[in-house]
Amino acid sequence: MTMMPVARSTSALAPALLLALALAPSDCLLQVWTAPTAVRLPLHRSPIEPWRRRRTTSPTTSRRSSSPPLTALHLLKGLVPQVDDDIRRETADANISSWELFQRELDGGASVFGALSAVRRRRKDRAGDYENKYKILSDYRSYGNKELLDTDHFDVEPRLDDLNQKQPETNKIFWVTIPFRLGVLACAYTLFPLLCYLLDNLVQVTPDEFDIINDQFTPGIGILYGTFVALTLDILYERQGKVQENASVEASLLSQVTQNVICLFRDENEIGREAMQIIADQVRIIVYRSRGSEMLSIMRSDPYARLLSIVDHYQRDKESFTPQQEALIDGLRAEIPSLMEARAKRLSDEASALPPTHFIVLLVLTTLSLLSFTAATLTITDADGNPPLESRMVFAALSAVYVLFYNFCSDMNDPFDGVYQIKRSSAAAYLMQIKWLIANQPYGEYIMFDTRGLAPVYDGNEVNEMDKSASKLEPPPSSEISPKSL
C-alpha cells in the first residue's frame, strides 16, 4: 500500500527529466556524459585562503583516484604550478654511484645477486643506447649563460657580453691541440714496424693468395669507411642546424608572446604577475635545465598550457573587451600553439643524437682500414721485415686523419659542449630581451628566474559541476605578496 504513491511520483518525474535534458545546453550534456558514475557534490571553500582553490580528499583516497571538477578550463588548470622538487629528486636518484645503489638495494631487503643485477641495469641504462630517464636527465644543454638569470643580475640591462659563449672544459677540446696531434703522429710512426712484424707472423698464406685477398679486401673497407663517415657527418650537421634554428624560432615566438601578454594584462597586475612567472619558468628551462626536466614539466606543469589557460580564464571572466584586447587574445591563441610546435621540433632534434653503438662501428671500420693498409705494406718490406720510411710516414698521416675524424664526429654529437657547438647568440638575445621586459614591469621584482616563483593566485571563475553558478575568486591584496628575498 505504501509503494503506490512512490511509483506514481517516479512516473510523473520521468517526463520532466526528459524535458530538462532536451532543453539543457550541449556543454552540460557533455559534462554529464563524461562524468563518472558516482555523483560528486561541490566542495566547500576553506575560509583561511579564499582566493585559492582547495580540493579535500579522504585519507584513504589515492592521488590518482581523486579527479578535479569536470570543467573544460580546469582540465588545463589542473596542471601543478611547479615540479622543481620532483626534478631534484629524480636528478639525485639518477646521480647516485654504483656503490650507493648497491647499498640501497641491500638495505631494501634485496639479495647480493639482486643488488648486482640492479647495478648492471643502471649501467646499461646510462650507456645511452636507448632512451630512458637516466639518459634524458644527463643530457646537458644550454641556450644561454645560467649566471644571467641569478637574482643579482635581474635588474642589469642586457649587453653584448651576455652573448659570450662559455669556454668548454679542457678534456672536451684536447683533441684539437697541437701536442695531441703530434703525439698521434709520433705513436703511429713508432708502432708501425711492430704492427707489420705481428701481422707478418699471423698471416700464413702464399704471396699470390695474399695479393688476391688484399686486392679485394682493402678497396671494400675503404669504400665502406668513406660511406659511413659521410653519412655520420650529414646526420650530425643536419641535426645541429635544426636545433639552432628551432631554438631561435621558439625564443622569438616566446618574446612576442611576452609582449602581447604584457599589453593584455597591463591593468591586471595579479594576472600579469602569474603569467610572467610562467614565462620565467620556461626561460629557466630553456637556458640551462636538462631535457628530462623539461619532459617532466611538460607532463605535469606545461608552462605553455598554463599560459593558455590564464588567457582562457581571462576571456571567460571579463564581460567586454576593447578591439585591442580582442586582437591580443586572438594573437595569443595563435602564437602559443606555434610555440608548442617549435618546442616539439626542438625536443625532437635534441633527442636525435647518435647512440654509442654508432661510434663503435666507426671505430671498428677505422681499425680495419688501418689493418688493410698494413697488410698491403707487407709485400714491400725488406729482409728484416721493416717497412719503408715512406710507408711509415703515410701510416702516421692516415692514423692522425682517422683519429681526427673520429673525435670530430664524437664532438659534433654533443651540440652544447666541445669545439663544434651551436651558435646560441640569436636564441640568447631573445631570452635576455624577455628577462629585461619582465624586469621593467611594476610586478617585475616579484618574478624569479633562478628558483621557483610565487604560487599562482588567479583561477578566474570556477564553474560548478551541478549548475552554472559562478563565484569570483579574488586574488590577495598586493601587500600579501611575498617579496623576492623570501
Tab-separated table of C-alpha atoms in Angstrom:
chain	number	residue	atom	x	y	z
A	1	MET	CA	0.000	0.000	0.000
A	2	THR	CA	2.803	2.400	0.704
A	3	MET	CA	4.567	1.723	-2.615
A	4	MET	CA	1.855	3.131	-4.897
A	5	PRO	CA	2.489	6.857	-4.284
A	6	VAL	CA	6.211	6.343	-4.811
A	7	ALA	CA	5.596	4.626	-8.120
A	8	ARG	CA	3.239	7.373	-9.274
A	9	SER	CA	5.648	10.110	-8.273
A	10	THR	CA	8.502	8.408	-10.143
A	11	SER	CA	6.423	8.068	-13.283
A	12	ALA	CA	5.411	11.694	-13.008
A	13	LEU	CA	9.049	12.827	-12.798
A	14	ALA	CA	10.109	10.936	-15.932
A	15	PRO	CA	8.585	13.412	-18.473
A	16	ALA	CA	10.071	16.313	-16.514
A	17	LEU	CA	13.527	14.788	-16.611
A	18	LEU	CA	13.299	14.164	-20.345
A	19	LEU	CA	12.167	17.753	-20.915
A	20	ALA	CA	15.065	19.069	-18.800
A	21	LEU	CA	17.595	17.025	-20.767
A	22	ALA	CA	16.137	18.245	-24.050
A	23	LEU	CA	16.377	21.913	-23.012
A	24	ALA	CA	19.807	21.656	-21.342
A	25	PRO	CA	22.827	23.235	-23.123
A	26	SER	CA	25.197	20.973	-25.009
A	27	ASP	CA	28.166	21.616	-22.682
A	28	CYS	CA	26.081	20.489	-19.696
A	29	LEU	CA	25.160	17.281	-21.546
A	30	LEU	CA	28.857	16.747	-22.352
A	31	GLN	CA	29.806	17.099	-18.679
A	32	VAL	CA	27.056	14.698	-17.661
A	33	TRP	CA	28.170	12.208	-20.327
A	34	THR	CA	31.855	12.369	-19.308
A	35	ALA	CA	31.196	12.438	-15.571
A	36	PRO	CA	31.931	9.295	-13.511
A	37	THR	CA	29.169	7.054	-12.272
A	38	ALA	CA	29.265	8.391	-8.736
A	39	VAL	CA	27.781	11.903	-8.432
A	40	ARG	CA	30.242	14.317	-6.835
A	41	LEU	CA	28.902	17.282	-4.914
A	42	PRO	CA	30.554	20.723	-4.972
A	43	LEU	CA	33.327	21.125	-2.452
A	44	HIS	CA	33.265	23.648	0.366
A	45	ARG	CA	35.685	26.568	0.462
A	46	SER	CA	38.287	26.964	3.132
A	47	PRO	CA	37.831	30.299	4.964
A	48	ILE	CA	41.589	30.631	5.534
A	49	GLU	CA	42.608	31.433	1.946
A	50	PRO	CA	39.507	32.410	-0.039
A	51	TRP	CA	41.458	33.213	-3.206
A	52	ARG	CA	42.946	29.740	-3.559
A	53	ARG	CA	41.093	26.691	-4.832
A	54	ARG	CA	41.381	23.752	-2.448
A	55	ARG	CA	40.339	20.160	-3.008
A	56	THR	CA	39.845	17.971	0.067
A	57	THR	CA	40.002	14.211	-0.196
A	58	SER	CA	39.701	11.497	2.372
A	59	PRO	CA	42.933	9.993	3.703
A	60	THR	CA	42.084	6.652	2.150
A	61	THR	CA	41.679	8.107	-1.341
A	62	SER	CA	44.735	7.767	-3.542
A	63	ARG	CA	46.099	10.655	-5.591
A	64	ARG	CA	45.206	9.056	-8.901
A	65	SER	CA	41.627	8.256	-7.851
A	66	SER	CA	40.787	11.886	-6.984
A	67	SER	CA	39.792	13.834	-10.092
A	68	PRO	CA	39.286	17.601	-10.497
A	69	PRO	CA	35.874	19.101	-11.295
A	70	LEU	CA	34.817	18.329	-14.833
A	71	THR	CA	35.107	21.744	-16.436
A	72	ALA	CA	36.981	22.434	-19.636
A	73	LEU	CA	39.030	25.200	-18.023
A	74	HIS	CA	40.028	23.143	-15.032
A	75	LEU	CA	41.499	20.478	-17.317
A	76	LEU	CA	44.197	22.996	-18.209
A	77	LYS	CA	44.485	24.488	-14.739
A	78	GLY	CA	44.743	21.002	-13.280
A	79	LEU	CA	48.480	21.093	-14.008
A	80	VAL	CA	50.563	21.700	-10.916
A	81	PRO	CA	52.378	25.068	-10.741
A	82	GLN	CA	55.886	23.654	-10.189
A	83	VAL	CA	57.716	20.330	-10.326
A	84	ASP	CA	61.073	21.565	-9.043
A	85	ASP	CA	61.053	19.188	-6.075
A	86	ASP	CA	60.335	16.198	-8.309
A	87	ILE	CA	63.101	17.236	-10.701
A	88	ARG	CA	65.611	17.498	-7.861
A	89	ARG	CA	64.550	14.107	-6.516
A	90	GLU	CA	64.820	12.412	-9.918
A	91	THR	CA	68.201	14.039	-10.588
A	92	ALA	CA	69.571	12.985	-7.197
A	93	ASP	CA	68.391	9.404	-7.799
A	94	ALA	CA	69.994	9.329	-11.256
A	95	ASN	CA	73.337	10.664	-9.978
A	96	ILE	CA	73.945	8.128	-7.209
A	97	SER	CA	77.036	5.956	-7.647
A	98	SER	CA	77.011	2.204	-8.247
A	99	TRP	CA	78.143	1.548	-4.685
A	100	GLU	CA	75.368	3.714	-3.237
A	101	LEU	CA	72.831	1.897	-5.412
A	102	PHE	CA	74.223	-1.444	-4.256
A	103	GLN	CA	73.949	-0.405	-0.590
A	104	ARG	CA	70.411	0.909	-1.097
A	105	GLU	CA	69.262	-2.352	-2.668
A	106	LEU	CA	70.758	-4.335	0.230
A	107	ASP	CA	69.094	-2.036	2.771
A	108	GLY	CA	65.808	-2.556	0.953
A	109	GLY	CA	65.972	-6.317	1.539
A	110	ALA	CA	67.391	-7.455	-1.796
A	111	SER	CA	69.953	-10.220	-2.033
A	112	VAL	CA	73.527	-9.706	-3.180
A	113	PHE	CA	72.729	-11.041	-6.660
A	114	GLY	CA	69.648	-8.828	-6.834
A	115	ALA	CA	71.708	-5.760	-5.898
A	116	LEU	CA	74.315	-6.644	-8.538
A	117	SER	CA	71.559	-7.024	-11.133
A	118	ALA	CA	70.249	-3.575	-10.233
A	119	VAL	CA	73.730	-2.098	-10.675
A	120	ARG	CA	74.123	-3.781	-14.090
A	121	ARG	CA	70.723	-2.483	-15.213
A	122	ARG	CA	71.648	1.040	-14.131
A	123	ARG	CA	74.931	0.906	-16.061
A	124	LYS	CA	73.114	-0.343	-19.142
A	125	ASP	CA	70.566	2.455	-18.832
A	126	ARG	CA	73.324	5.042	-18.564
A	127	ALA	CA	75.093	3.712	-21.664
A	128	GLY	CA	72.681	5.658	-23.866
A	129	ASP	CA	71.813	3.034	-26.495
A	130	TYR	CA	68.104	3.593	-25.800
A	131	GLU	CA	66.135	6.429	-24.245
A	132	ASN	CA	65.341	6.332	-20.540
A	133	LYS	CA	65.132	8.768	-17.668
A	134	TYR	CA	68.809	8.414	-16.776
A	135	LYS	CA	69.777	9.352	-20.321
A	136	ILE	CA	67.489	12.370	-20.678
A	137	LEU	CA	68.332	13.671	-17.191
A	138	SER	CA	72.037	13.593	-18.072
A	139	ASP	CA	71.592	15.360	-21.420
A	140	TYR	CA	73.389	18.640	-20.790
A	141	ARG	CA	72.177	21.577	-22.817
A	142	SER	CA	72.440	25.346	-22.616
A	143	TYR	CA	70.952	28.111	-24.745
A	144	GLY	CA	72.378	30.932	-22.642
A	145	ASN	CA	74.508	31.785	-19.650
A	146	LYS	CA	72.977	30.473	-16.447
A	147	GLU	CA	74.549	33.222	-14.326
A	148	LEU	CA	72.476	35.899	-16.091
A	149	LEU	CA	69.299	34.538	-14.504
A	150	ASP	CA	70.578	34.945	-10.952
A	151	THR	CA	68.872	37.421	-8.671
A	152	ASP	CA	71.832	39.802	-8.592
A	153	HIS	CA	71.694	40.132	-12.416
A	154	PHE	CA	67.931	40.634	-12.588
A	155	ASP	CA	67.914	44.430	-12.952
A	156	VAL	CA	71.107	44.619	-15.043
A	157	GLU	CA	70.401	45.668	-18.600
A	158	PRO	CA	71.481	43.212	-21.314
A	159	ARG	CA	74.813	43.745	-23.039
A	160	LEU	CA	76.738	42.093	-25.848
A	161	ASP	CA	78.907	40.380	-23.259
A	162	ASP	CA	75.842	38.366	-22.253
A	163	LEU	CA	76.036	36.558	-25.603
A	164	ASN	CA	79.562	35.293	-24.984
A	165	GLN	CA	79.789	31.531	-25.195
A	166	LYS	CA	81.240	29.772	-22.193
A	167	GLN	CA	84.606	28.174	-22.853
A	168	PRO	CA	84.443	24.356	-22.860
A	169	GLU	CA	86.464	22.262	-20.468
A	170	THR	CA	89.971	21.160	-21.437
A	171	ASN	CA	89.082	17.474	-21.646
A	172	LYS	CA	86.479	18.342	-24.315
A	173	ILE	CA	88.876	20.111	-26.688
A	174	PHE	CA	92.180	18.338	-26.121
A	175	TRP	CA	91.911	16.510	-29.443
A	176	VAL	CA	92.326	19.748	-31.441
A	177	THR	CA	95.503	20.797	-29.663
A	178	ILE	CA	98.875	20.568	-31.438
A	179	PRO	CA	100.528	18.356	-28.781
A	180	PHE	CA	97.787	15.743	-29.139
A	181	ARG	CA	98.097	15.663	-32.934
A	182	LEU	CA	101.876	15.421	-32.788
A	183	GLY	CA	101.540	12.624	-30.228
A	184	VAL	CA	99.277	10.639	-32.568
A	185	LEU	CA	101.762	11.069	-35.433
A	186	ALA	CA	104.715	10.004	-33.289
A	187	CYS	CA	102.949	6.950	-31.847
A	188	ALA	CA	101.763	5.762	-35.257
A	189	TYR	CA	105.200	6.266	-36.819
A	190	THR	CA	106.879	4.355	-33.986
A	191	LEU	CA	104.424	1.458	-33.736
A	192	PHE	CA	104.029	0.764	-37.467
A	193	PRO	CA	107.094	-1.578	-37.761
A	194	LEU	CA	105.885	-3.579	-34.747
A	195	LEU	CA	102.427	-3.859	-36.289
A	196	CYS	CA	103.947	-5.102	-39.548
A	197	TYR	CA	106.003	-7.704	-37.685
A	198	LEU	CA	102.959	-9.045	-35.782
A	199	LEU	CA	100.779	-9.174	-38.879
A	200	ASP	CA	103.515	-10.903	-40.905
A	201	ASN	CA	103.725	-13.686	-38.320
A	202	LEU	CA	99.932	-14.097	-38.161
A	203	VAL	CA	99.259	-14.233	-41.927
A	204	GLN	CA	100.445	-17.596	-43.295
A	205	VAL	CA	99.444	-17.581	-46.968
A	206	THR	CA	101.313	-17.643	-50.230
A	207	PRO	CA	102.164	-14.327	-51.898
A	208	ASP	CA	99.720	-14.972	-54.791
A	209	GLU	CA	96.843	-15.743	-52.420
A	210	PHE	CA	97.785	-12.748	-50.300
A	211	ASP	CA	97.638	-10.418	-53.323
A	212	ILE	CA	94.157	-11.683	-54.245
A	213	ILE	CA	92.833	-11.166	-50.713
A	214	ASN	CA	94.490	-7.768	-50.430
A	215	ASP	CA	93.091	-6.554	-53.757
A	216	GLN	CA	89.529	-7.446	-52.707
A	217	PHE	CA	89.617	-6.563	-49.008
A	218	THR	CA	91.337	-3.157	-48.982
A	219	PRO	CA	89.109	-1.322	-51.537
A	220	GLY	CA	85.938	-2.660	-49.912
A	221	ILE	CA	86.933	-1.441	-46.454
A	222	GLY	CA	87.877	1.970	-47.852
A	223	ILE	CA	84.527	2.399	-49.624
A	224	LEU	CA	82.591	1.256	-46.564
A	225	TYR	CA	84.541	3.570	-44.267
A	226	GLY	CA	84.088	6.593	-46.518
A	227	THR	CA	80.352	5.982	-46.908
A	228	PHE	CA	79.851	5.578	-43.164
A	229	VAL	CA	81.813	8.731	-42.318
A	230	ALA	CA	79.893	10.761	-44.923
A	231	LEU	CA	76.556	9.514	-43.547
A	232	THR	CA	77.603	10.325	-39.982
A	233	LEU	CA	78.676	13.863	-40.802
A	234	ASP	CA	75.495	14.501	-42.812
A	235	ILE	CA	73.308	13.431	-39.869
A	236	LEU	CA	75.254	15.499	-37.346
A	237	TYR	CA	75.415	18.654	-39.487
A	238	GLU	CA	71.680	18.491	-40.187
A	239	ARG	CA	70.903	17.953	-36.514
A	240	GLN	CA	72.950	20.929	-35.350
A	241	GLY	CA	71.321	23.194	-37.910
A	242	LYS	CA	67.816	22.147	-36.913
A	243	VAL	CA	68.476	22.512	-33.172
A	244	GLN	CA	69.866	26.000	-33.686
A	245	GLU	CA	67.013	27.062	-35.970
A	246	ASN	CA	64.188	25.696	-33.819
A	247	ALA	CA	65.664	27.184	-30.634
A	248	SER	CA	65.838	30.621	-32.264
A	249	VAL	CA	62.277	30.328	-33.579
A	250	GLU	CA	60.931	29.285	-30.184
A	251	ALA	CA	62.786	32.087	-28.389
A	252	SER	CA	61.499	34.718	-30.835
A	253	LEU	CA	57.920	33.437	-30.530
A	254	LEU	CA	58.210	33.434	-26.739
A	255	SER	CA	59.405	37.054	-26.879
A	256	GLN	CA	56.376	38.014	-28.985
A	257	VAL	CA	54.038	36.197	-26.606
A	258	THR	CA	55.619	38.014	-23.659
A	259	GLN	CA	54.987	41.405	-25.243
A	260	ASN	CA	51.364	40.511	-26.036
A	261	VAL	CA	50.741	39.215	-22.509
A	262	ILE	CA	52.183	42.408	-21.006
A	263	CYS	CA	49.893	44.534	-23.191
A	264	LEU	CA	46.841	42.374	-22.458
A	265	PHE	CA	47.254	42.383	-18.669
A	266	ARG	CA	48.527	45.950	-18.383
A	267	ASP	CA	45.786	46.857	-15.889
A	268	GLU	CA	45.694	43.425	-14.189
A	269	ASN	CA	48.875	43.212	-12.137
A	270	GLU	CA	47.979	39.979	-10.353
A	271	ILE	CA	47.166	38.131	-13.560
A	272	GLY	CA	50.149	39.636	-15.319
A	273	ARG	CA	52.464	38.618	-12.476
A	274	GLU	CA	51.374	34.999	-12.671
A	275	ALA	CA	51.667	34.949	-16.474
A	276	MET	CA	55.162	36.438	-16.326
A	277	GLN	CA	56.237	33.883	-13.716
A	278	ILE	CA	55.115	31.098	-16.060
A	279	ILE	CA	57.195	32.625	-18.864
A	280	ALA	CA	60.150	32.981	-16.471
A	281	ASP	CA	59.858	29.274	-15.618
A	282	GLN	CA	60.068	28.384	-19.319
A	283	VAL	CA	63.051	30.693	-19.833
A	284	ARG	CA	64.842	28.958	-16.963
A	285	ILE	CA	64.094	25.563	-18.514
A	286	ILE	CA	65.411	26.610	-21.926
A	287	VAL	CA	68.563	28.270	-20.629
A	288	TYR	CA	70.138	25.544	-18.520
A	289	ARG	CA	67.781	22.750	-17.462
A	290	SER	CA	68.167	19.205	-18.812
A	291	ARG	CA	65.846	17.643	-21.359
A	292	GLY	CA	64.469	15.326	-18.682
A	293	SER	CA	63.489	18.315	-16.559
A	294	GLU	CA	61.572	19.810	-19.472
A	295	MET	CA	59.862	16.494	-20.215
A	296	LEU	CA	58.619	16.247	-16.621
A	297	SER	CA	57.446	19.862	-16.747
A	298	ILE	CA	55.507	19.188	-19.947
A	299	MET	CA	53.770	16.157	-18.479
A	300	ARG	CA	52.777	17.752	-15.188
A	301	SER	CA	53.307	21.515	-15.376
A	302	ASP	CA	53.368	22.605	-19.012
A	303	PRO	CA	54.125	26.362	-18.981
A	304	TYR	CA	52.529	26.970	-22.374
A	305	ALA	CA	49.340	25.137	-21.395
A	306	ARG	CA	49.158	27.109	-18.139
A	307	LEU	CA	49.643	30.366	-20.023
A	308	LEU	CA	46.894	29.479	-22.488
A	309	SER	CA	44.668	28.584	-19.551
A	310	ILE	CA	45.144	32.028	-17.995
A	311	VAL	CA	44.148	33.676	-21.278
A	312	ASP	CA	41.136	31.379	-21.457
A	313	HIS	CA	40.065	32.230	-17.912
A	314	TYR	CA	40.529	35.927	-18.534
A	315	GLN	CA	38.428	35.863	-21.704
A	316	ARG	CA	35.657	33.959	-19.933
A	317	ASP	CA	35.583	36.142	-16.840
A	318	LYS	CA	35.598	39.585	-18.409
A	319	GLU	CA	32.361	40.786	-19.961
A	320	SER	CA	33.625	43.295	-22.534
A	321	PHE	CA	36.888	43.834	-24.403
A	322	THR	CA	38.359	46.653	-26.423
A	323	PRO	CA	39.348	45.947	-30.043
A	324	GLN	CA	42.997	45.934	-28.975
A	325	GLN	CA	42.345	43.304	-26.292
A	326	GLU	CA	40.405	41.131	-28.731
A	327	ALA	CA	43.298	41.323	-31.205
A	328	LEU	CA	45.797	40.433	-28.452
A	329	ILE	CA	43.743	37.442	-27.323
A	330	ASP	CA	43.406	36.189	-30.907
A	331	GLY	CA	47.129	36.637	-31.398
A	332	LEU	CA	47.977	34.709	-28.237
A	333	ARG	CA	45.654	31.860	-29.185
A	334	ALA	CA	47.572	31.538	-32.468
A	335	GLU	CA	51.096	32.115	-31.113
A	336	ILE	CA	51.020	29.751	-28.132
A	337	PRO	CA	50.216	26.674	-30.296
A	338	SER	CA	53.048	27.774	-32.614
A	339	LEU	CA	55.281	27.882	-29.540
A	340	MET	CA	54.296	24.331	-28.666
A	341	GLU	CA	55.080	23.202	-32.213
A	342	ALA	CA	58.508	24.874	-32.162
A	343	ARG	CA	59.246	23.284	-28.783
A	344	ALA	CA	58.239	19.851	-30.082
A	345	LYS	CA	60.608	20.206	-33.050
A	346	ARG	CA	63.452	21.360	-30.821
A	347	LEU	CA	62.987	18.483	-28.381
A	348	SER	CA	62.823	16.001	-31.246
A	349	ASP	CA	66.082	17.284	-32.717
A	350	GLU	CA	67.772	17.302	-29.310
A	351	ALA	CA	66.838	13.634	-28.868
A	352	SER	CA	68.255	12.560	-32.243
A	353	ALA	CA	71.819	12.071	-31.004
A	354	LEU	CA	73.744	9.113	-32.379
A	355	PRO	CA	73.970	6.159	-29.941
A	356	PRO	CA	77.317	4.819	-28.664
A	357	THR	CA	76.946	1.751	-30.914
A	358	HIS	CA	77.292	4.015	-33.948
A	359	PHE	CA	80.732	5.127	-32.807
A	360	ILE	CA	81.755	1.553	-32.029
A	361	VAL	CA	81.040	0.706	-35.666
A	362	LEU	CA	83.057	3.742	-36.743
A	363	LEU	CA	85.960	2.633	-34.547
A	364	VAL	CA	85.874	-0.910	-35.980
A	365	LEU	CA	85.907	0.403	-39.556
A	366	THR	CA	88.832	2.687	-38.714
A	367	THR	CA	90.810	-0.233	-37.289
A	368	LEU	CA	90.066	-2.426	-40.310
A	369	SER	CA	91.118	0.339	-42.684
A	370	LEU	CA	94.477	0.747	-40.921
A	371	LEU	CA	94.991	-3.035	-40.873
A	372	SER	CA	94.298	-3.250	-44.607
A	373	PHE	CA	96.978	-0.633	-45.290
A	374	THR	CA	99.394	-2.528	-43.045
A	375	ALA	CA	98.641	-5.777	-44.887
A	376	ALA	CA	99.325	-4.113	-48.223
A	377	THR	CA	102.699	-2.941	-46.915
A	378	LEU	CA	103.864	-6.498	-46.128
A	379	THR	CA	104.665	-7.106	-49.773
A	380	ILE	CA	107.311	-4.358	-49.829
A	381	THR	CA	109.133	-4.966	-46.535
A	382	ASP	CA	112.871	-5.635	-46.501
A	383	ALA	CA	114.611	-8.857	-45.409
A	384	ASP	CA	114.312	-7.943	-41.736
A	385	GLY	CA	110.580	-7.266	-42.053
A	386	ASN	CA	110.882	-3.477	-41.673
A	387	PRO	CA	108.589	-1.320	-43.845
A	388	PRO	CA	109.983	1.533	-45.953
A	389	LEU	CA	110.240	5.016	-44.490
A	390	GLU	CA	107.595	6.337	-46.860
A	391	SER	CA	105.084	3.709	-45.672
A	392	ARG	CA	105.680	4.666	-42.048
A	393	MET	CA	105.021	8.318	-42.831
A	394	VAL	CA	101.835	7.539	-44.785
A	395	PHE	CA	100.604	5.274	-41.985
A	396	ALA	CA	101.231	8.018	-39.412
A	397	ALA	CA	99.325	10.553	-41.539
A	398	LEU	CA	96.386	8.163	-42.052
A	399	SER	CA	96.229	7.424	-38.323
A	400	ALA	CA	96.180	11.138	-37.497
A	401	VAL	CA	93.372	11.770	-40.015
A	402	TYR	CA	91.291	8.813	-38.811
A	403	VAL	CA	91.643	9.842	-35.156
A	404	LEU	CA	90.718	13.401	-36.127
A	405	PHE	CA	87.592	12.202	-37.961
A	406	TYR	CA	86.516	10.058	-35.025
A	407	ASN	CA	86.917	12.840	-32.474
A	408	PHE	CA	85.263	15.297	-34.827
A	409	CYS	CA	82.135	13.136	-35.137
A	410	SER	CA	82.070	12.462	-31.405
A	411	ASP	CA	82.327	16.194	-30.677
A	412	MET	CA	79.539	17.125	-33.077
A	413	ASN	CA	77.250	14.576	-31.436
A	414	ASP	CA	77.002	16.967	-28.456
A	415	PRO	CA	75.858	20.350	-29.848
A	416	PHE	CA	76.101	22.090	-26.447
A	417	ASP	CA	79.666	21.242	-25.442
A	418	GLY	CA	83.061	20.798	-27.020
A	419	VAL	CA	84.542	22.557	-30.051
A	420	TYR	CA	81.672	22.411	-32.555
A	421	GLN	CA	78.701	23.875	-30.678
A	422	ILE	CA	75.570	25.527	-31.980
A	423	LYS	CA	75.586	29.311	-32.208
A	424	ARG	CA	73.271	30.431	-29.421
A	425	SER	CA	73.528	34.197	-29.800
A	426	SER	CA	70.170	34.521	-31.582
A	427	ALA	CA	68.197	32.493	-29.022
A	428	ALA	CA	70.096	34.049	-26.100
A	429	ALA	CA	69.319	37.571	-27.357
A	430	TYR	CA	65.571	36.896	-27.344
A	431	LEU	CA	65.743	35.254	-23.910
A	432	MET	CA	67.620	38.248	-22.469
A	433	GLN	CA	65.026	40.519	-24.057
A	434	ILE	CA	62.278	38.590	-22.254
A	435	LYS	CA	64.080	38.926	-18.928
A	436	TRP	CA	64.569	42.660	-19.419
A	437	LEU	CA	60.919	43.198	-20.417
A	438	ILE	CA	59.704	41.392	-17.291
A	439	ALA	CA	62.159	43.230	-15.030
A	440	ASN	CA	60.750	46.598	-16.102
A	441	GLN	CA	57.140	45.760	-15.213
A	442	PRO	CA	55.516	47.019	-11.970
A	443	TYR	CA	55.497	43.454	-10.645
A	444	GLY	CA	58.922	42.615	-12.062
A	445	GLU	CA	60.627	42.498	-8.669
A	446	TYR	CA	58.424	39.558	-7.680
A	447	ILE	CA	59.345	37.403	-10.704
A	448	MET	CA	62.013	34.771	-10.078
A	449	PHE	CA	64.148	33.247	-12.810
A	450	ASP	CA	66.648	31.295	-10.740
A	451	THR	CA	64.262	29.488	-8.379
A	452	ARG	CA	60.600	28.613	-8.052
A	453	GLY	CA	58.264	31.554	-8.369
A	454	LEU	CA	55.349	32.675	-6.282
A	455	ALA	CA	52.314	30.442	-6.009
A	456	PRO	CA	49.619	31.201	-8.611
A	457	VAL	CA	46.668	33.179	-7.311
A	458	TYR	CA	44.466	33.676	-10.367
A	459	ASP	CA	41.984	30.934	-11.175
A	460	GLY	CA	39.140	33.029	-12.545
A	461	ASN	CA	35.520	31.978	-12.217
A	462	GLU	CA	35.227	28.332	-11.243
A	463	VAL	CA	32.187	26.680	-12.821
A	464	ASN	CA	30.482	24.151	-10.548
A	465	GLU	CA	29.568	20.674	-11.748
A	466	MET	CA	25.920	20.575	-10.767
A	467	ASP	CA	24.902	24.026	-12.021
A	468	LYS	CA	26.275	27.009	-13.921
A	469	SER	CA	26.577	29.375	-10.985
A	470	ALA	CA	29.984	31.035	-10.733
A	471	SER	CA	31.783	32.770	-7.935
A	472	LYS	CA	34.723	35.115	-8.411
A	473	LEU	CA	37.886	34.063	-6.614
A	474	GLU	CA	39.570	37.330	-5.685
A	475	PRO	CA	43.379	37.441	-5.658
A	476	PRO	CA	45.106	38.522	-2.446
A	477	PRO	CA	45.969	42.188	-1.968
A	478	SER	CA	49.354	43.338	-3.149
A	479	SER	CA	50.561	43.710	0.423
A	480	GLU	CA	50.290	39.954	0.938
A	481	ILE	CA	52.646	39.054	-1.915
A	482	SER	CA	55.947	37.796	-0.572
A	483	PRO	CA	58.985	39.805	-1.674
A	484	LYS	CA	61.734	38.259	-3.770
A	485	SER	CA	64.050	37.988	-0.774
A	486	LEU	CA	61.763	35.370	0.710
